[in-house]
Coordinates of C-alpha atoms and ligand atoms in Angstrom, one line a residue:
M28 CA -0.1 0.0 0.0
S29 CA 1.2 3.4 -0.8
N30 CA 1.8 6.1 1.8
W31 CA -1.2 8.0 0.4
Q32 CA -3.4 5.1 1.1
E33 CA -2.0 4.7 4.7
L34 CA -2.6 8.3 5.2
E35 CA -6.1 8.0 4.0
H36 CA -6.9 5.3 6.4
K37 CA -5.5 7.4 9.3
Y38 CA -7.3 10.7 8.4
F39 CA -10.5 9.9 6.5
M40 CA -14.0 8.8 7.8
K41 CA -14.7 5.5 6.2
T42 CA -17.7 6.2 4.1
V43 CA -16.5 4.2 1.0
E44 CA -14.7 1.0 0.1
R45 CA -11.8 2.3 -2.1
L46 CA -10.1 0.4 -4.7
P47 CA -6.3 0.1 -4.0
V48 CA -5.4 2.7 -6.6
T49 CA -4.4 6.3 -6.2
L50 CA -5.2 8.2 -9.3
V51 CA -3.0 11.3 -10.0
K52 CA -3.7 12.3 -13.7
G53 CA -6.4 12.1 -16.3
Q54 CA -6.7 12.8 -20.0
E55 CA -9.8 12.2 -22.3
A56 CA -11.1 8.7 -21.2
R57 CA -7.7 7.7 -19.5
V58 CA -6.3 8.1 -16.0
W59 CA -2.9 7.2 -14.4
D60 CA -2.0 6.0 -11.1
E61 CA 0.9 7.2 -8.8
E62 CA 3.1 4.5 -10.4
G63 CA 2.4 5.6 -13.9
R64 CA 0.0 2.6 -14.8
E65 CA -2.7 3.7 -17.4
Y66 CA -6.3 2.8 -17.1
L67 CA -9.1 3.1 -19.6
D68 CA -11.9 4.9 -17.5
F69 CA -15.3 3.6 -17.9
V70 CA -16.5 5.0 -14.6
G71 CA -15.9 8.7 -15.4
G72 CA -16.0 10.0 -11.8
W73 CA -19.4 8.2 -11.5
A74 CA -21.0 9.6 -14.8
V75 CA -19.4 13.1 -14.3
T76 CA -16.7 13.5 -16.8
S77 CA -18.8 13.9 -19.8
L78 CA -16.2 15.4 -21.9
G79 CA -13.5 13.3 -20.5
H80 CA -10.7 14.2 -18.1
C81 CA -9.2 17.7 -18.6
H82 CA -11.1 18.5 -21.9
P83 CA -9.3 21.6 -23.4
A84 CA -12.5 23.5 -23.7
V85 CA -13.2 23.0 -19.9
V86 CA -9.5 23.6 -18.9
E87 CA -9.3 26.8 -20.9
A88 CA -12.5 28.2 -19.5
I89 CA -11.6 27.5 -15.9
G90 CA -8.1 29.0 -16.3
E91 CA -9.5 32.1 -18.0
Q92 CA -12.3 32.5 -15.4
A93 CA -9.9 31.8 -12.5
N94 CA -7.8 34.7 -13.6
T95 CA -10.7 37.1 -13.9
L96 CA -13.3 36.4 -11.1
I97 CA -13.8 33.3 -8.9
Q98 CA -16.4 34.1 -6.5
T99 CA -18.9 36.9 -5.5
S100 CA -22.0 36.7 -3.5
N101 CA -25.3 36.2 -5.4
Q102 CA -26.3 39.7 -4.4
F103 CA -24.6 40.6 -7.6
Y104 CA -25.0 39.8 -11.2
T105 CA -22.3 37.6 -12.7
I106 CA -21.9 36.7 -16.4
P107 CA -21.0 33.0 -16.4
Q108 CA -24.1 32.0 -14.6
I109 CA -26.3 34.1 -16.9
R110 CA -24.7 32.7 -20.0
L111 CA -25.1 29.0 -18.7
A112 CA -28.5 29.5 -17.5
E113 CA -29.5 30.9 -21.0
L114 CA -27.7 27.9 -22.8
L115 CA -29.8 25.5 -20.6
V116 CA -33.0 27.1 -21.2
Q117 CA -32.3 27.5 -25.0
H118 CA -31.7 23.6 -25.3
S119 CA -34.3 22.5 -22.9
C120 CA -38.2 22.8 -22.4
L121 CA -37.6 24.7 -19.1
D122 CA -37.6 28.4 -18.5
K123 CA -35.7 29.3 -15.4
V124 CA -32.7 28.1 -13.7
F125 CA -31.3 27.9 -10.0
F126 CA -27.6 26.9 -9.6
C127 CA -26.2 25.0 -6.6
N128 CA -23.3 22.6 -6.0
S129 CA -24.3 19.0 -6.2
G130 CA -27.2 16.6 -7.2
A131 CA -28.5 16.2 -3.7
E132 CA -28.7 19.8 -3.4
A133 CA -30.4 20.3 -6.6
N134 CA -33.1 17.8 -5.6
E135 CA -33.6 19.3 -2.1
G136 CA -34.3 22.6 -3.9
A137 CA -36.7 21.0 -6.3
V138 CA -38.6 19.5 -3.5
K139 CA -38.6 22.9 -1.8
L140 CA -39.9 24.6 -4.9
A141 CA -42.7 21.9 -5.1
R142 CA -43.7 22.6 -1.6
R143 CA -43.7 26.3 -2.3
Y144 CA -46.0 25.5 -5.3
G145 CA -48.1 23.3 -3.1
K146 CA -48.7 26.2 -0.7
H147 CA -49.4 28.7 -3.5
Y148 CA -51.7 26.4 -5.6
L149 CA -52.7 23.1 -4.0
D150 CA -54.0 24.1 -0.6
G151 CA -50.8 23.6 1.2
A152 CA -50.1 20.1 -0.2
Y153 CA -46.4 19.1 0.5
E154 CA -46.0 15.2 -0.1
V155 CA -43.8 14.1 -2.8
I156 CA -44.0 10.6 -4.4
T157 CA -40.7 9.0 -5.4
T158 CA -40.0 5.4 -6.4
M159 CA -38.4 2.3 -4.9
D160 CA -34.8 1.7 -6.2
S161 CA -34.5 5.4 -7.0
F162 CA -31.4 7.3 -5.9
H163 CA -31.7 11.2 -5.2
G164 CA -28.8 11.8 -2.9
R165 CA -27.4 11.6 0.6
T166 CA -28.9 14.6 2.5
L167 CA -31.4 13.6 5.0
A168 CA -34.6 14.7 3.0
M169 CA -33.0 12.9 -0.1
V170 CA -32.4 9.8 1.7
A171 CA -36.1 9.8 2.6
A172 CA -36.8 10.5 -1.1
T173 CA -34.5 7.6 -2.2
G174 CA -36.6 4.5 -2.1
Q175 CA -33.8 2.1 -0.9
S176 CA -34.0 0.9 2.8
K177 CA -30.2 0.5 2.9
F178 CA -29.8 4.2 2.6
Q179 CA -32.7 5.0 4.9
Q180 CA -32.4 2.6 7.9
P181 CA -29.2 4.0 9.5
Y182 CA -30.9 7.3 9.8
V183 CA -34.5 6.7 11.0
P184 CA -36.4 8.8 11.8
L185 CA -36.4 10.5 8.5
P186 CA -37.9 13.8 7.3
T187 CA -41.7 13.3 6.5
G188 CA -43.4 14.2 3.3
F189 CA -42.2 11.4 0.9
V190 CA -43.9 8.4 -0.2
N191 CA -41.9 5.6 -1.9
V192 CA -43.8 3.4 -4.4
E193 CA -42.9 0.9 -7.0
Y194 CA -41.1 2.1 -10.1
N195 CA -42.6 1.7 -13.6
N196 CA -46.0 1.2 -12.0
I197 CA -48.4 3.9 -12.6
D198 CA -51.2 2.5 -10.4
A199 CA -48.9 2.7 -7.5
I200 CA -48.5 6.3 -8.0
K201 CA -52.3 6.7 -8.3
V202 CA -52.9 4.8 -5.1
A203 CA -50.4 7.0 -3.2
T204 CA -51.8 10.2 -4.5
N205 CA -53.8 12.2 -2.0
T206 CA -54.9 15.8 -1.4
Q207 CA -51.6 16.4 0.3
T208 CA -49.5 15.5 -2.8
C209 CA -47.7 18.3 -4.5
A210 CA -45.4 16.2 -6.9
V211 CA -43.9 13.0 -8.3
M212 CA -40.2 12.8 -8.5
V213 CA -38.6 10.1 -10.7
E214 CA -35.6 9.4 -12.7
P215 CA -36.3 8.8 -16.3
I216 CA -34.1 5.8 -16.1
Q217 CA -32.8 4.8 -12.6
G218 CA -29.1 4.9 -12.5
E219 CA -27.7 3.9 -9.1
G220 CA -30.6 1.6 -8.5
G221 CA -29.7 -0.7 -11.3
V222 CA -29.9 1.0 -14.7
N223 CA -33.6 0.3 -14.8
L224 CA -35.5 1.3 -17.9
P225 CA -39.3 2.1 -17.6
D226 CA -41.8 0.7 -20.1
D227 CA -42.2 3.2 -23.0
S228 CA -45.6 4.3 -21.8
Y229 CA -44.6 4.9 -18.1
L230 CA -43.4 8.4 -18.1
A231 CA -46.2 9.6 -20.2
A232 CA -48.8 8.1 -17.8
V233 CA -47.1 9.8 -14.9
R234 CA -47.2 13.2 -16.8
A235 CA -50.9 12.6 -17.7
W236 CA -51.7 11.8 -14.0
C237 CA -49.7 14.8 -12.6
D238 CA -51.7 16.9 -15.2
Q239 CA -55.0 15.5 -14.1
K240 CA -54.3 16.1 -10.4
G241 CA -52.6 19.5 -10.8
M242 CA -49.4 18.2 -9.3
L243 CA -45.9 19.0 -10.6
L244 CA -43.6 16.3 -12.2
I245 CA -40.0 16.6 -11.2
L246 CA -37.5 14.7 -13.4
D247 CA -34.2 13.9 -11.6
E248 CA -31.9 13.9 -14.7
I249 CA -28.8 14.3 -12.6
Q250 CA -27.4 11.0 -14.1
T251 CA -29.3 10.8 -17.4
G252 CA -29.1 14.4 -18.5
L253 CA -26.6 16.3 -20.6
G254 CA -26.3 13.5 -23.3
R255 CA -25.7 10.5 -21.2
T256 CA -28.6 8.5 -22.6
G257 CA -28.3 9.5 -26.3
T258 CA -30.3 12.6 -26.4
L259 CA -29.6 15.8 -24.4
F260 CA -32.1 14.9 -21.9
A261 CA -33.7 11.6 -21.4
Y262 CA -37.2 13.0 -21.4
E263 CA -36.9 13.8 -25.0
Q264 CA -37.1 10.1 -25.6
Y265 CA -40.4 9.7 -23.7
G266 CA -42.4 12.4 -25.3
I267 CA -43.0 14.3 -22.2
E268 CA -41.8 17.6 -20.5
P269 CA -41.2 17.8 -16.8
D270 CA -42.4 20.9 -14.8
I271 CA -39.1 20.7 -12.8
M272 CA -35.7 19.0 -13.8
T273 CA -32.6 18.6 -11.8
L274 CA -29.1 18.4 -13.3
A275 CA -25.6 17.9 -11.8
K276 CA -22.9 15.3 -12.6
G277 CA -21.9 15.8 -16.1
L278 CA -23.0 19.5 -16.2
A279 CA -19.5 20.8 -15.9
S280 CA -17.5 17.8 -16.8
G281 CA -15.9 17.3 -13.3
V282 CA -16.4 20.6 -11.6
P283 CA -19.0 20.4 -8.9
I284 CA -22.2 21.9 -9.8
G285 CA -26.0 21.3 -9.8
A286 CA -29.0 23.1 -11.2
I287 CA -32.7 23.2 -10.7
L288 CA -34.7 24.0 -14.0
A289 CA -38.4 24.9 -13.9
K290 CA -41.3 25.9 -16.2
N291 CA -42.3 29.5 -15.7
R292 CA -45.5 28.4 -13.8
A293 CA -43.6 26.2 -11.4
S294 CA -40.8 28.8 -10.8
V295 CA -42.5 30.3 -7.6
F296 CA -39.6 31.1 -5.3
T297 CA -39.3 34.7 -4.3
P298 CA -36.2 36.5 -2.9
G299 CA -34.9 35.0 0.3
E300 CA -36.9 31.6 0.0
H301 CA -33.9 29.6 -1.4
G302 CA -30.2 30.4 -1.8
S303 CA -26.6 29.2 -1.9
T304 CA -23.3 30.8 -1.3
F305 CA -21.4 28.9 -3.9
G306 CA -24.2 28.2 -6.2
G307 CA -23.8 29.8 -9.6
N308 CA -20.2 30.5 -8.7
P309 CA -18.4 32.1 -11.9
L310 CA -15.8 29.5 -11.9
T311 CA -18.1 26.4 -11.9
C312 CA -20.5 28.0 -14.4
A313 CA -17.7 28.9 -16.8
A314 CA -16.8 25.1 -16.7
G315 CA -20.5 24.5 -17.2
Y316 CA -20.9 26.7 -20.0
A317 CA -17.8 25.4 -21.9
T318 CA -19.1 21.7 -21.3
V319 CA -22.7 22.4 -22.4
K320 CA -21.7 24.4 -25.3
F321 CA -19.2 21.6 -26.5
I322 CA -22.0 19.1 -26.0
T323 CA -24.6 20.9 -27.9
D324 CA -22.4 22.2 -30.7
N325 CA -20.8 18.8 -31.4
D326 CA -23.9 16.4 -31.0
V327 CA -22.0 14.8 -28.2
A328 CA -25.4 13.0 -27.2
G329 CA -25.7 11.5 -30.8
N330 CA -22.1 10.2 -30.2
A331 CA -23.3 8.6 -26.9
K332 CA -26.2 7.0 -28.7
R333 CA -24.2 5.6 -31.5
V334 CA -21.2 4.4 -29.3
G335 CA -23.6 3.1 -26.8
E336 CA -25.5 1.0 -29.2
Y337 CA -22.1 -0.4 -30.5
F338 CA -21.1 -1.2 -26.9
I339 CA -24.3 -2.9 -26.1
A340 CA -24.1 -5.2 -29.3
G341 CA -20.4 -6.0 -28.2
L342 CA -21.6 -7.0 -24.6
E343 CA -24.4 -9.1 -26.2
R344 CA -21.7 -10.9 -28.1
L345 CA -20.1 -11.9 -25.0
R346 CA -23.2 -13.7 -23.6
P347 CA -22.8 -17.1 -25.3
K348 CA -19.2 -17.3 -24.0
F349 CA -20.1 -16.4 -20.4
Q350 CA -23.3 -18.2 -19.5
F351 CA -23.4 -16.3 -16.1
I352 CA -24.3 -13.0 -18.0
T353 CA -28.0 -12.8 -17.5
D354 CA -28.7 -9.2 -18.9
V355 CA -27.3 -6.4 -20.9
R356 CA -29.3 -3.2 -20.7
G357 CA -29.1 0.5 -20.9
R358 CA -29.4 3.7 -23.2
G359 CA -26.6 5.7 -24.7
L360 CA -23.6 5.4 -22.4
L361 CA -25.6 4.4 -19.3
I362 CA -25.2 0.5 -19.4
A363 CA -25.5 -2.4 -17.1
L364 CA -24.2 -5.9 -17.4
E365 CA -25.9 -8.5 -15.0
F366 CA -24.7 -11.8 -13.8
S367 CA -26.4 -14.8 -12.4
S368 CA -24.4 -14.5 -9.1
D369 CA -22.5 -12.1 -7.0
I370 CA -19.3 -11.8 -9.1
A371 CA -19.4 -8.0 -9.6
S372 CA -16.5 -7.3 -7.3
S373 CA -14.3 -9.9 -8.7
A374 CA -15.2 -8.7 -12.1
V375 CA -14.2 -5.1 -11.0
M376 CA -10.8 -6.4 -9.7
A377 CA -10.1 -8.4 -12.7
C378 CA -10.7 -5.5 -15.1
L379 CA -8.6 -3.3 -12.7
D380 CA -5.8 -5.6 -13.1
R381 CA -5.9 -5.4 -16.8
G382 CA -6.2 -1.6 -17.0
L383 CA -10.1 -1.1 -17.1
L384 CA -12.0 0.9 -14.6
V385 CA -15.7 -0.3 -14.2
N386 CA -18.3 0.3 -11.7
R387 CA -19.8 -2.3 -9.3
L388 CA -23.5 -1.4 -9.6
K389 CA -24.8 -4.2 -7.4
P390 CA -23.2 -7.5 -6.0
N391 CA -24.3 -9.1 -9.3
A392 CA -24.0 -6.2 -11.9
L393 CA -21.5 -3.9 -13.4
R394 CA -22.2 -0.4 -14.8
F395 CA -20.4 1.4 -17.5
I396 CA -20.5 5.2 -17.5
P397 CA -17.6 6.3 -19.6
P398 CA -17.0 9.9 -21.0
L399 CA -19.5 10.7 -23.8
I400 CA -16.7 11.5 -26.2
I401 CA -15.3 7.9 -26.5
G402 CA -15.4 6.2 -29.9
N403 CA -15.7 2.5 -31.0
G404 CA -11.9 2.1 -30.5
E405 CA -12.2 2.6 -26.8
V406 CA -15.3 0.2 -26.6
D407 CA -13.4 -2.4 -28.5
E408 CA -10.5 -2.0 -26.0
A409 CA -12.8 -2.3 -23.0
L410 CA -14.6 -5.3 -24.6
S411 CA -11.4 -7.1 -25.0
I412 CA -10.2 -6.5 -21.4
L413 CA -13.7 -7.5 -20.1
D414 CA -13.6 -10.7 -22.0
K415 CA -10.2 -11.7 -20.5
A416 CA -11.3 -10.5 -17.0
L417 CA -14.5 -12.6 -17.1
S418 CA -12.5 -15.6 -18.4
T419 CA -10.7 -15.6 -15.0
I420 CA -13.9 -15.8 -12.9
V421 CA -15.0 -19.2 -11.7
I422 CA -18.6 -19.7 -10.5
Ligands
LIG20 C1 -30.1 10.3 -10.2 C2 -29.2 10.8 -9.2 N1 -29.8 11.9 -8.4 C3 -29.0 12.6 -7.3 C4 -27.7 12.1 -7.2 C5 -26.9 12.7 -6.1 O1 -25.9 13.6 -6.6 P1 -24.8 14.0 -5.7 O2 -23.9 12.8 -5.3 O3 -24.1 15.1 -6.5 O4 -25.3 14.7 -4.5 C6 -27.2 11.1 -8.0 C7 -25.8 10.6 -7.7 O5 -25.4 9.4 -8.0 C8 -28.0 10.5 -9.0 O6 -27.5 9.5 -9.6

């Protein structure tokens, strides 16, 4: 173990089982450890480095902004946040933006916005329906929103006002709806919960139910947004529009940022009702602007779609050889490979030994969330390593 890893054990709270690698450098879809070993990165900082590591457009924007203005209070107008907000509105169905610093914080703000809407228009309704196997973040309220007991149990009692129902089941949402319900919050495709794709009609049915009841539809596109699933936003593939959408992860290709977007009619915060010291910071927004501009100017979402389809076809070709593969699923470059038994940790280590970083999604599943700028060449390389790695696994 290197000295850095010993120091980590000494000084850090143990909230994560780290892999025995200290990364020191990244470029495009590759990272290097402190011994100079190169890895092909199909984790991408957990679906964050949308343009790859240290993309020149992002690096240049950060450098220029760092030399100009890094932070002001939000009592002042600053240009990068306005430019990024305009770009996001131009490329989405939403009208207004609020910036924050992470996904959990974006979802917290979205729920606060829905509660304000409930106070204004729904007789004080405040409950939000969310789904089982979702993931909305680690703050206490978002743990309550996240329908997974492993995240909830250590912290009970949890904040009230959330009802978790079965995903991909419109009747479950209908049954859970009452006069206190102000919104439904869902991920268009569940990421952390298993790369779970809904039936084609599910989101349209949720949209129609929200319309019928006058409730808001919040889409958590923190993982699926910004091109990850093959369109700029996943909602485009389901023929619906949310009232509120949250973004984070890939929004600034590695720089921490979150955003709440809302339709005009749902944009009901008034001054003082919500805020953030760092939210909309010029440095992060300059990185966000460079990222979103590159994604939209270069059809990065289209690339994710094409390369994702090529990748899924390649994974399907591994199935006859490895009978323990039970499922290949995903959209764009959000892809899961499921096994008949709990071999994901062994597969992660076998890939790591051969220079490929992959994510253990569940004890029996891997997830691939590489940068969206990769081509078929990187996919071929990953498939070849995966083939060798899986060959070492004995069931
Ligand atoms: C769909 C979704 N929502 C929210 C979050 C939380 O984001 P953060 O870790 O930036 O708080 C995540 C993180 O994985 C996510 O995938």
